[in-house]
mmCIF file of C-alpha atoms in Angstrom:
data_model
loop_
_atom_site.group_PDB
_atom_site.id
_atom_site.type_symbol
_atom_site.label_atom_id
_atom_site.label_comp_id
_atom_site.label_asym_id
_atom_site.label_seq_id
_atom_site.Cartn_x
_atom_site.Cartn_y
_atom_site.Cartn_z
ATOM 1 C CA MET A 1 -0.104 -0.044 0.008
ATOM 2 C CA ALA A 2 2.785 2.417 0.933
ATOM 3 C CA ILE A 3 4.250 2.220 -2.684
ATOM 4 C CA ILE A 4 0.883 3.011 -4.134
ATOM 5 C CA TRP A 5 0.569 6.081 -2.174
ATOM 6 C CA PHE A 6 4.191 7.108 -3.135
ATOM 7 C CA LEU A 7 3.537 6.541 -6.878
ATOM 8 C CA LEU A 8 0.229 8.618 -6.526
ATOM 9 C CA ALA A 9 2.143 11.262 -4.903
ATOM 10 C CA LEU A 10 4.711 11.435 -7.725
ATOM 11 C CA CYS A 11 1.995 11.634 -10.316
ATOM 12 C CA MET A 12 0.423 14.640 -8.451
ATOM 13 C CA LEU A 13 3.739 16.270 -8.159
ATOM 14 C CA ALA A 14 4.374 15.751 -11.855
ATOM 15 C CA ALA A 15 0.939 17.318 -12.592
ATOM 16 C CA MET A 16 1.717 20.474 -10.589
ATOM 17 C CA LEU A 17 5.277 20.902 -12.019
ATOM 18 C CA GLY A 18 4.400 19.948 -15.569
ATOM 19 C CA PRO A 19 4.002 23.417 -17.020
ATOM 20 C CA TYR A 20 7.329 24.357 -15.283
ATOM 21 C CA LEU A 21 9.272 21.438 -16.643
ATOM 22 C CA LEU A 22 8.156 21.128 -20.166
ATOM 23 C CA ARG A 23 11.077 20.768 -22.394
ATOM 24 C CA ARG A 24 12.388 19.053 -25.672
ATOM 25 C CA SER A 25 15.045 16.668 -25.204
ATOM 26 C CA GLY A 26 18.255 18.802 -25.150
ATOM 27 C CA GLY A 27 16.134 21.912 -25.846
ATOM 28 C CA ILE A 28 14.778 23.897 -22.950
ATOM 29 C CA ARG A 29 17.074 24.033 -19.946
ATOM 30 C CA GLN A 30 15.911 25.729 -16.620
ATOM 31 C CA VAL A 31 18.065 28.565 -15.560
ATOM 32 C CA LEU A 32 17.675 31.210 -12.909
ATOM 33 C CA PRO A 33 16.109 34.502 -13.856
ATOM 34 C CA GLY A 34 18.819 37.093 -14.890
ATOM 35 C CA SER A 35 21.125 34.401 -16.059
ATOM 36 C CA PRO A 36 22.971 35.289 -19.418
ATOM 37 C CA ASP A 37 21.210 32.111 -20.813
ATOM 38 C CA ALA A 38 17.764 32.920 -19.749
ATOM 39 C CA ALA A 39 15.339 33.741 -22.522
ATOM 40 C CA ASP A 40 13.783 37.218 -21.751
ATOM 41 C CA PRO A 41 10.129 37.740 -22.875
ATOM 42 C CA GLU A 42 10.807 41.561 -22.829
ATOM 43 C CA ASP A 43 13.038 41.023 -25.750
ATOM 44 C CA TYR A 44 9.888 40.472 -27.805
ATOM 45 C CA GLY A 45 8.089 43.557 -26.430
ATOM 46 C CA PHE A 46 5.963 41.636 -23.990
ATOM 47 C CA LEU A 47 4.761 43.326 -20.780
ATOM 48 C CA ARG A 48 6.124 42.650 -17.475
ATOM 49 C CA GLN A 49 3.906 40.398 -15.093
ATOM 50 C CA GLU A 50 2.930 43.308 -12.975
ATOM 51 C CA GLU A 51 1.659 45.347 -16.104
ATOM 52 C CA LEU A 52 -0.604 42.680 -17.429
ATOM 53 C CA ASP A 53 -4.390 43.609 -17.326
ATOM 54 C CA ILE A 54 -6.405 40.700 -15.640
ATOM 55 C CA ARG A 55 -9.833 42.348 -16.270
ATOM 56 C CA LEU A 56 -10.334 41.481 -19.932
ATOM 57 C CA PRO A 57 -9.043 38.997 -22.572
ATOM 58 C CA GLY A 58 -8.312 41.808 -24.942
ATOM 59 C CA PRO A 59 -8.546 45.586 -25.253
ATOM 60 C CA ASP A 60 -11.655 47.538 -24.799
ATOM 61 C CA GLN A 61 -10.589 50.928 -23.835
ATOM 62 C CA ASP A 62 -14.138 52.427 -23.859
ATOM 63 C CA LEU A 63 -15.247 49.855 -21.429
ATOM 64 C CA LEU A 64 -12.279 50.214 -19.107
ATOM 65 C CA ASP A 65 -12.658 53.986 -19.089
ATOM 66 C CA VAL A 66 -16.277 53.733 -18.095
ATOM 67 C CA ILE A 67 -15.760 51.184 -15.406
ATOM 68 C CA ASP A 68 -12.955 53.476 -13.869
ATOM 69 C CA MET A 69 -15.263 56.560 -14.122
ATOM 70 C CA VAL A 70 -18.343 54.660 -12.514
ATOM 71 C CA GLN A 71 -16.277 53.216 -9.748
ATOM 72 C CA ARG A 72 -14.630 56.580 -9.087
ATOM 73 C CA THR A 73 -17.850 58.594 -8.990
ATOM 74 C CA GLN A 74 -20.410 55.979 -8.314
ATOM 75 C CA ASP A 75 -22.560 57.376 -11.096
ATOM 76 C CA TRP A 76 -24.222 54.666 -13.119
ATOM 77 C CA ARG A 77 -25.077 56.977 -16.097
ATOM 78 C CA PRO A 78 -21.788 56.471 -18.162
ATOM 79 C CA ALA A 79 -22.392 52.574 -17.999
ATOM 80 C CA ALA A 80 -25.991 53.031 -19.197
ATOM 81 C CA GLN A 81 -24.831 55.241 -22.007
ATOM 82 C CA LEU A 82 -22.138 52.767 -23.189
ATOM 83 C CA LEU A 83 -24.556 49.784 -23.261
ATOM 84 C CA ALA A 84 -27.297 51.788 -24.962
ATOM 85 C CA GLY A 85 -24.884 52.376 -27.758
ATOM 86 C CA THR A 86 -23.684 48.720 -27.985
ATOM 87 C CA ALA A 87 -25.333 46.472 -30.572
ATOM 88 C CA ARG A 88 -27.768 44.054 -28.839
ATOM 89 C CA THR A 89 -26.884 40.955 -30.765
ATOM 90 C CA GLY A 90 -23.112 41.212 -30.744
ATOM 91 C CA GLU A 91 -20.441 39.550 -28.560
ATOM 92 C CA VAL A 92 -19.338 43.037 -27.351
ATOM 93 C CA ARG A 93 -22.589 43.708 -25.481
ATOM 94 C CA TRP A 94 -22.319 40.285 -23.611
ATOM 95 C CA GLN A 95 -18.690 40.952 -22.630
ATOM 96 C CA ARG A 96 -19.595 44.507 -21.371
ATOM 97 C CA VAL A 97 -22.482 43.298 -19.249
ATOM 98 C CA GLN A 98 -20.224 40.560 -17.674
ATOM 99 C CA ALA A 99 -17.584 43.226 -17.054
ATOM 100 C CA PHE A 100 -19.978 45.604 -15.286
ATOM 101 C CA ALA A 101 -21.515 42.985 -13.289
ATOM 102 C CA GLY A 102 -17.972 41.612 -12.302
ATOM 103 C CA ALA A 103 -16.866 45.147 -11.302
ATOM 104 C CA ALA A 104 -19.971 45.567 -8.998
ATOM 105 C CA SER A 105 -19.581 42.044 -7.543
ATOM 106 C CA LEU A 106 -15.853 42.604 -6.861
ATOM 107 C CA GLU A 107 -16.593 45.889 -5.258
ATOM 108 C CA LEU A 108 -19.255 44.329 -2.948
ATOM 109 C CA SER A 109 -16.884 41.565 -1.903
ATOM 110 C CA ARG A 110 -14.230 44.050 -1.078
ATOM 111 C CA ARG A 111 -16.654 46.447 0.732
ATOM 112 C CA PRO A 112 -19.649 44.363 2.094
ATOM 113 C CA GLY A 113 -22.824 46.213 2.323
ATOM 114 C CA VAL A 114 -21.633 49.411 0.365
ATOM 115 C CA GLY A 115 -19.688 48.223 -2.738
ATOM 116 C CA GLY A 116 -21.456 48.262 -5.860
ATOM 117 C CA ALA A 117 -23.986 50.918 -4.891
ATOM 118 C CA TRP A 118 -23.943 52.344 -8.414
ATOM 119 C CA LEU A 119 -25.643 49.135 -9.732
ATOM 120 C CA ARG A 120 -28.312 49.324 -7.043
ATOM 121 C CA ASN A 121 -28.950 52.918 -7.881
ATOM 122 C CA TRP A 122 -29.051 52.184 -11.569
ATOM 123 C CA ARG A 123 -31.779 49.734 -11.193
ATOM 124 C CA SER A 124 -33.788 51.700 -8.803
ATOM 125 C CA GLU A 125 -33.527 55.023 -10.677
ATOM 126 C CA SER A 126 -33.898 53.521 -14.101
ATOM 127 C CA PRO A 127 -36.154 50.465 -13.793
ATOM 128 C CA LYS A 128 -37.058 50.331 -17.536
ATOM 129 C CA ASP A 129 -33.294 50.326 -18.594
ATOM 130 C CA ALA A 130 -32.716 46.990 -20.226
ATOM 131 C CA GLY A 131 -28.961 47.267 -19.765
ATOM 132 C CA ALA A 132 -29.419 47.738 -15.975
ATOM 133 C CA ALA A 133 -31.563 44.571 -15.801
ATOM 134 C CA GLN A 134 -29.050 42.463 -17.778
ATOM 135 C CA VAL A 135 -26.136 43.738 -15.637
ATOM 136 C CA HIS A 136 -28.122 43.039 -12.533
ATOM 137 C CA ALA A 137 -29.055 39.527 -13.428
ATOM 138 C CA GLU A 138 -25.458 38.681 -14.496
ATOM 139 C CA PHE A 139 -24.331 40.260 -11.085
ATOM 140 C CA LEU A 140 -26.492 37.838 -9.252
ATOM 141 C CA VAL A 141 -25.137 34.962 -11.141
ATOM 142 C CA GLN A 142 -21.649 35.955 -10.279
ATOM 143 C CA GLN A 143 -22.524 36.604 -6.694
ATOM 144 C CA ALA A 144 -24.000 33.101 -6.446
ATOM 145 C CA TRP A 145 -20.764 31.476 -7.455
ATOM 146 C CA ARG A 146 -18.561 34.120 -5.485
ATOM 147 C CA SER A 147 -20.411 33.975 -2.099
ATOM 148 C CA SER A 148 -21.844 30.559 -1.809
ATOM 149 C CA SER A 149 -21.345 26.912 -2.775
ATOM 150 C CA ALA A 150 -23.179 25.153 -5.497
ATOM 151 C CA GLY A 151 -26.314 23.292 -4.396
ATOM 152 C CA THR A 152 -26.660 25.155 -0.982
ATOM 153 C CA ASP A 153 -29.774 27.137 -0.144
ATOM 154 C CA ASP A 154 -28.013 30.489 -0.451
ATOM 155 C CA PHE A 155 -26.871 29.518 -3.890
ATOM 156 C CA ARG A 156 -30.274 28.454 -5.118
ATOM 157 C CA ILE A 157 -31.957 31.641 -3.589
ATOM 158 C CA ILE A 158 -29.674 34.047 -5.303
ATOM 159 C CA LEU A 159 -30.055 32.089 -8.704
ATOM 160 C CA GLU A 160 -33.749 32.132 -8.307
ATOM 161 C CA GLU A 161 -33.678 35.809 -7.968
ATOM 162 C CA ALA A 162 -31.348 35.899 -11.014
ATOM 163 C CA ARG A 163 -33.878 34.010 -12.997
ATOM 164 C CA THR A 164 -36.626 36.439 -12.212
ATOM 165 C CA VAL A 165 -34.406 39.311 -13.299
ATOM 166 C CA CYS A 166 -33.602 37.554 -16.437
ATOM 167 C CA GLY A 167 -37.322 37.474 -17.134
ATOM 168 C CA GLU A 168 -37.521 41.233 -16.511
ATOM 169 C CA ALA A 169 -34.621 41.840 -18.814
ATOM 170 C CA ALA A 170 -36.207 39.855 -21.546
ATOM 171 C CA LEU A 171 -39.440 41.850 -21.456
ATOM 172 C CA LEU A 172 -37.515 45.090 -21.656
ATOM 173 C CA ALA A 173 -35.535 44.076 -24.735
ATOM 174 C CA PRO A 174 -37.361 41.194 -26.630
ATOM 175 C CA GLY A 175 -34.879 40.772 -29.360
ATOM 176 C CA ASP A 176 -31.805 40.775 -27.139
ATOM 177 C CA PRO A 177 -30.161 37.409 -26.523
ATOM 178 C CA VAL A 178 -28.242 38.527 -23.397
ATOM 179 C CA PRO A 179 -31.100 37.879 -20.788
ATOM 180 C CA TYR A 180 -31.295 34.331 -22.179
ATOM 181 C CA ILE A 181 -27.480 33.772 -22.232
ATOM 182 C CA VAL A 182 -27.400 34.809 -18.519
ATOM 183 C CA GLU A 183 -30.258 32.292 -17.859
ATOM 184 C CA LEU A 184 -27.991 29.490 -19.366
ATOM 185 C CA ALA A 185 -25.673 29.919 -16.279
ATOM 186 C CA VAL A 186 -28.809 30.028 -14.066
ATOM 187 C CA GLY A 187 -30.063 26.798 -15.642
ATOM 188 C CA ARG A 188 -26.707 25.063 -15.006
ATOM 189 C CA GLY A 189 -26.618 26.272 -11.383
ATOM 190 C CA LEU A 190 -30.260 25.226 -10.739
ATOM 191 C CA ALA A 191 -29.952 21.928 -12.662
ATOM 192 C CA TYR A 192 -32.625 22.700 -15.271
ATOM 193 C CA PRO A 193 -33.872 19.400 -16.887
ATOM 194 C CA GLU A 194 -32.595 19.019 -20.468
ATOM 195 C CA PRO A 195 -35.995 20.107 -22.177
ATOM 196 C CA GLN A 196 -36.051 23.241 -20.007
ATOM 197 C CA PHE A 197 -32.406 24.114 -20.739
ATOM 198 C CA GLU A 198 -32.932 23.455 -24.389
ATOM 199 C CA GLU A 199 -35.937 25.856 -24.408
ATOM 200 C CA VAL A 200 -33.743 28.603 -23.158
ATOM 201 C CA TRP A 201 -31.040 27.701 -25.707
ATOM 202 C CA ALA A 202 -33.529 27.839 -28.518
ATOM 203 C CA LYS A 203 -34.329 31.394 -27.530
ATOM 204 C CA VAL A 204 -30.618 32.292 -27.645
ATOM 205 C CA ILE A 205 -30.145 30.698 -31.008
ATOM 206 C CA ASP A 206 -33.270 32.295 -32.412
ATOM 207 C CA ARG A 207 -31.782 35.732 -31.726
ATOM 208 C CA ALA A 208 -27.883 35.116 -32.248
ATOM 209 C CA PRO A 209 -27.226 31.730 -33.890
ATOM 210 C CA GLU A 210 -23.518 32.385 -34.170
ATOM 211 C CA HIS A 211 -22.878 33.947 -30.611
ATOM 212 C CA MET A 212 -19.607 32.283 -29.350
ATOM 213 C CA GLY A 213 -20.089 33.461 -25.913
ATOM 214 C CA ALA A 214 -23.430 31.809 -25.733
ATOM 215 C CA HIS A 215 -22.008 28.624 -27.031
ATOM 216 C CA LEU A 216 -19.303 28.466 -24.456
ATOM 217 C CA SER A 217 -21.918 29.003 -21.678
ATOM 218 C CA ALA A 218 -24.071 26.285 -23.015
ATOM 219 C CA LEU A 219 -21.184 23.972 -23.328
ATOM 220 C CA HIS A 220 -20.691 24.073 -19.585
ATOM 221 C CA TYR A 221 -24.130 22.654 -19.055
ATOM 222 C CA TRP A 222 -23.341 19.563 -21.296
ATOM 223 C CA CYS A 223 -19.970 18.973 -19.619
ATOM 224 C CA GLU A 224 -19.281 15.896 -17.400
ATOM 225 C CA LYS A 225 -18.793 17.966 -14.233
ATOM 226 C CA TRP A 226 -22.329 19.456 -14.564
ATOM 227 C CA HIS A 227 -25.292 17.815 -16.220
ATOM 228 C CA GLY A 228 -23.877 16.011 -19.308
ATOM 229 C CA SER A 229 -20.822 13.946 -20.248
ATOM 230 C CA ARG A 230 -17.653 14.113 -22.198
ATOM 231 C CA GLY A 231 -19.683 12.583 -25.192
ATOM 232 C CA ARG A 232 -22.447 15.129 -25.002
ATOM 233 C CA ALA A 233 -20.151 18.205 -24.703
ATOM 234 C CA ASP A 234 -18.131 16.873 -27.681
ATOM 235 C CA GLU A 235 -21.298 16.403 -29.630
ATOM 236 C CA PHE A 236 -22.555 19.730 -28.890
ATOM 237 C CA ALA A 237 -19.210 21.327 -29.764
ATOM 238 C CA HIS A 238 -18.604 19.478 -32.970
ATOM 239 C CA ALA A 239 -22.143 20.037 -34.166
ATOM 240 C CA ALA A 240 -21.737 23.835 -33.707
ATOM 241 C CA ALA A 241 -18.334 23.670 -35.386
ATOM 242 C CA ALA A 242 -19.690 21.785 -38.354
ATOM 243 C CA ARG A 243 -22.522 24.338 -39.099
ATOM 244 C CA ALA A 244 -20.317 27.468 -38.469
ATOM 245 C CA PRO A 245 -19.744 29.481 -41.670
ATOM 246 C CA ARG A 246 -16.276 30.444 -42.833
ATOM 247 C CA GLY A 247 -14.964 33.191 -40.389
ATOM 248 C CA SER A 248 -16.907 32.001 -37.439
ATOM 249 C CA LEU A 249 -15.071 31.232 -34.345
ATOM 250 C CA LEU A 250 -17.407 28.460 -33.518
ATOM 251 C CA ALA A 251 -14.809 26.179 -35.384
ATOM 252 C CA ALA A 252 -12.651 26.552 -32.129
ATOM 253 C CA LEU A 253 -15.358 25.114 -29.868
ATOM 254 C CA PRO A 254 -14.238 21.580 -29.784
ATOM 255 C CA LEU A 255 -10.915 22.759 -28.279
ATOM 256 C CA PHE A 256 -12.827 24.274 -25.346
ATOM 257 C CA ALA A 257 -14.696 20.878 -24.839
ATOM 258 C CA VAL A 258 -11.386 19.168 -24.673
ATOM 259 C CA TYR A 259 -10.172 21.794 -22.235
ATOM 260 C CA GLU A 260 -13.361 21.167 -19.925
ATOM 261 C CA HIS A 261 -12.339 17.476 -19.873
ATOM 262 C CA LEU A 262 -8.782 17.396 -19.288
ATOM 263 C CA PRO A 263 -7.423 14.669 -16.927
ATOM 264 C CA GLU A 264 -6.568 15.837 -13.480
ATOM 265 C CA VAL A 265 -3.340 14.050 -13.739
ATOM 266 C CA ASP A 266 -1.840 13.477 -17.185
ATOM 267 C CA LEU A 267 -0.747 9.745 -16.996
ATOM 268 C CA VAL A 268 -0.875 9.351 -20.836
ATOM 269 C CA ARG A 269 2.360 10.114 -22.400
ATOM 270 C CA GLY A 270 1.901 12.518 -25.364
ATOM 271 C CA PHE A 271 -1.752 13.430 -24.513
ATOM 272 C CA TYR A 272 -1.302 16.967 -25.808
ATOM 273 C CA ARG A 273 -0.134 15.410 -29.116
ATOM 274 C CA SER A 274 -2.853 12.979 -29.297
ATOM 275 C CA ALA A 275 -5.379 12.815 -32.315
ATOM 276 C CA VAL A 276 -8.129 14.354 -30.330
ATOM 277 C CA VAL A 277 -6.115 17.311 -29.269
ATOM 278 C CA THR A 278 -4.302 17.780 -32.460
ATOM 279 C CA LYS A 279 -7.727 17.807 -34.439
ATOM 280 C CA ALA A 280 -9.221 20.335 -31.939
ATOM 281 C CA LEU A 281 -5.986 22.434 -32.255
ATOM 282 C CA GLU A 282 -6.270 22.528 -36.018
ATOM 283 C CA GLY A 283 -9.758 23.558 -35.854
ATOM 284 C CA ALA A 284 -9.012 26.389 -33.509
ATOM 285 C CA LEU A 285 -6.147 27.631 -35.592
ATOM 286 C CA TYR A 286 -8.259 27.512 -38.705
ATOM 287 C CA ALA A 287 -10.918 29.536 -36.898
ATOM 288 C CA VAL A 288 -8.334 32.090 -35.774
ATOM 289 C CA GLN A 289 -6.813 32.555 -39.281
ATOM 290 C CA THR A 290 -10.178 32.991 -40.991
ATOM 291 C CA ALA A 291 -11.943 35.164 -38.340
ATOM 292 C CA ARG A 292 -12.405 38.990 -38.535
ATOM 293 C CA ALA A 293 -9.416 40.769 -36.887
ATOM 294 C CA ASP A 294 -11.843 42.671 -34.870
ATOM 295 C CA ASP A 295 -13.982 39.758 -33.726
ATOM 296 C CA PRO A 296 -14.281 40.371 -29.876
ATOM 297 C CA MET A 297 -14.093 36.602 -29.119
ATOM 298 C CA LEU A 298 -10.713 36.234 -31.012
ATOM 299 C CA ALA A 299 -8.665 36.897 -27.844
ATOM 300 C CA HIS A 300 -10.567 34.248 -26.036
ATOM 301 C CA VAL A 301 -9.500 31.531 -28.536
ATOM 302 C CA ARG A 302 -5.930 32.779 -28.863
ATOM 303 C CA HIS A 303 -5.381 32.568 -25.082
ATOM 304 C CA LEU A 304 -6.645 28.871 -24.979
ATOM 305 C CA LEU A 305 -4.479 28.131 -27.950
ATOM 306 C CA VAL A 306 -1.361 29.374 -26.048
ATOM 307 C CA PHE A 307 -2.166 26.874 -23.363
ATOM 308 C CA PHE A 308 -2.407 23.895 -25.717
ATOM 309 C CA LEU A 309 0.349 24.930 -28.110
ATOM 310 C CA VAL A 310 2.809 25.224 -25.237
ATOM 311 C CA ARG A 311 1.691 21.932 -23.792
ATOM 312 C CA SER A 312 2.151 20.312 -27.257
ATOM 313 C CA GLU A 313 5.634 21.945 -27.589
ATOM 314 C CA ARG A 314 4.487 23.897 -30.694
ATOM 315 C CA TRP A 315 6.572 26.815 -29.602
ATOM 316 C CA SER A 316 6.571 28.880 -32.894
ATOM 317 C CA GLU A 317 2.793 28.828 -33.134
ATOM 318 C CA ALA A 318 2.556 29.547 -29.503
ATOM 319 C CA MET A 319 4.621 32.788 -30.086
ATOM 320 C CA ASN A 320 2.526 33.694 -33.073
ATOM 321 C CA GLN A 321 -0.599 33.783 -30.733
ATOM 322 C CA LEU A 322 1.255 35.605 -27.895
ATOM 323 C CA VAL A 323 2.147 38.525 -29.951
ATOM 324 C CA HIS A 324 -1.583 39.198 -30.586
ATOM 325 C CA ILE A 325 -2.737 38.836 -26.947
ATOM 326 C CA ASP A 326 0.121 39.947 -24.598
ATOM 327 C CA GLY A 327 -0.955 42.715 -22.230
ATOM 328 C CA HIS A 328 -4.389 41.188 -21.445
ATOM 329 C CA VAL A 329 -4.888 38.036 -19.533
ATOM 330 C CA GLY A 330 -8.555 37.981 -18.470
ATOM 331 C CA ALA A 331 -9.592 34.781 -20.114
ATOM 332 C CA LEU A 332 -9.425 31.007 -19.823
ATOM 333 C CA PRO A 333 -7.366 29.256 -18.697
ATOM 334 C CA TRP A 334 -5.421 31.848 -16.658
ATOM 335 C CA THR A 335 -8.572 33.198 -14.874
ATOM 336 C CA LEU A 336 -9.005 29.827 -13.072
ATOM 337 C CA ASP A 337 -5.684 30.442 -11.316
ATOM 338 C CA PRO A 338 -5.630 32.791 -8.111
ATOM 339 C CA ASP A 339 -2.995 34.612 -9.927
ATOM 340 C CA PRO A 340 -3.776 34.874 -13.617
ATOM 341 C CA ALA A 341 -0.949 37.069 -14.593
ATOM 342 C CA ALA A 342 1.636 34.630 -13.010
ATOM 343 C CA GLU A 343 0.164 31.639 -14.675
ATOM 344 C CA TYR A 344 0.062 33.340 -18.028
ATOM 345 C CA THR A 345 3.737 34.442 -17.646
ATOM 346 C CA VAL A 346 4.880 30.835 -16.907
ATOM 347 C CA TYR A 347 3.428 29.715 -20.205
ATOM 348 C CA ARG A 348 4.734 32.768 -21.954
ATOM 349 C CA ALA A 349 8.304 32.000 -20.673
ATOM 350 C CA LEU A 350 8.101 28.575 -21.716
ATOM 351 C CA ALA A 351 7.045 29.533 -25.221
ATOM 352 C CA VAL A 352 9.879 31.937 -25.512
ATOM 353 C CA ALA A 353 12.407 29.372 -24.199
ATOM 354 C CA GLY A 354 11.228 26.770 -26.443
ATOM 355 C CA TYR A 355 11.124 29.133 -29.467
ATOM 356 C CA GLU A 356 14.702 30.164 -28.902
ATOM 357 C CA ALA A 357 15.828 26.537 -28.171
ATOM 358 C CA ASN A 358 14.686 25.816 -31.757
ATOM 359 C CA GLY A 359 16.571 28.584 -33.427
ATOM 360 C CA GLY A 360 13.921 31.516 -33.034
ATOM 361 C CA SER A 361 14.727 35.048 -32.098
ATOM 362 C CA PRO A 362 12.953 38.381 -31.867
ATOM 363 C CA ALA A 363 14.055 39.083 -35.490
ATOM 364 C CA THR A 364 12.607 35.930 -36.871
ATOM 365 C CA LEU A 365 9.086 36.316 -35.277
ATOM 366 C CA SER A 366 6.489 37.606 -37.539
ATOM 367 C CA ARG A 367 3.935 40.029 -36.205
#
């Protein structure tokens, strides 16, 4: 029995240290920071860890300016104006709703009872504002996960309130998919039966059939850790990718399904070079290559690509993604770590080291 526990401990240690010890045979060699042999990410124009923005996956300066103004003045009107001028059916509106809700939720966690007062005032002073209702609903969803554990009474009570607010938001803006996208998370938390969840999903698809953010939210429901299975999640992701038109990032959805079902301990040698991972990677790379340069979900896909490309030791391809996203790290997989910037910089350093070990340099990196 002792030897079994020893082997399990070794496996867990390998899983924890894996990202730090990735290397090619004779390729990457770990050295101390500052060593003359150390690869330096700053040589490529990458930002230092403390300069990385963990709030968003990519730039949205208008949003950041408004959040700063709202939090500084506690005046909700700039937020209302920004959302009123944001297209209802696009990805940007959904991202901005999430960001405003997250800002209020974080404020409240730091200053219980008083933080996020601007959102409460927004709802009370402008009860017919669809944007306020959407942000309020998403705020409640985030609060449920931030302040309580799934399945507890408090968790259910908060999500039941969120469902009510989703209904109010839907009435205020009938053609807007956002209230139903928020309800996808509510349905996951409240364990909607499949027919009930699919009814909500149909309303999303009716309004925004190619909405990547909505597909990612729905994918979680079908995952093994929630109410589906690995097979159901793969089926959902591949069906969406198959019907996606050229230029749609939905072709990358199978890679997100793979990520949601990663083994906790990688006991299979070469997992990240397996046929399943390679096929999903190629689909995501194709999606990135054909997507519009201004697609607001592009950064999300690039961040996940960095994770898989580094794990697969495809250094040059990882570097080609990093030059597009460096500076913002508010995306999977980094946001699941308590220190997203630190986690991201580990992978970035590995990409730089692997790239240089195989003959790359700042001069050879295309931008």
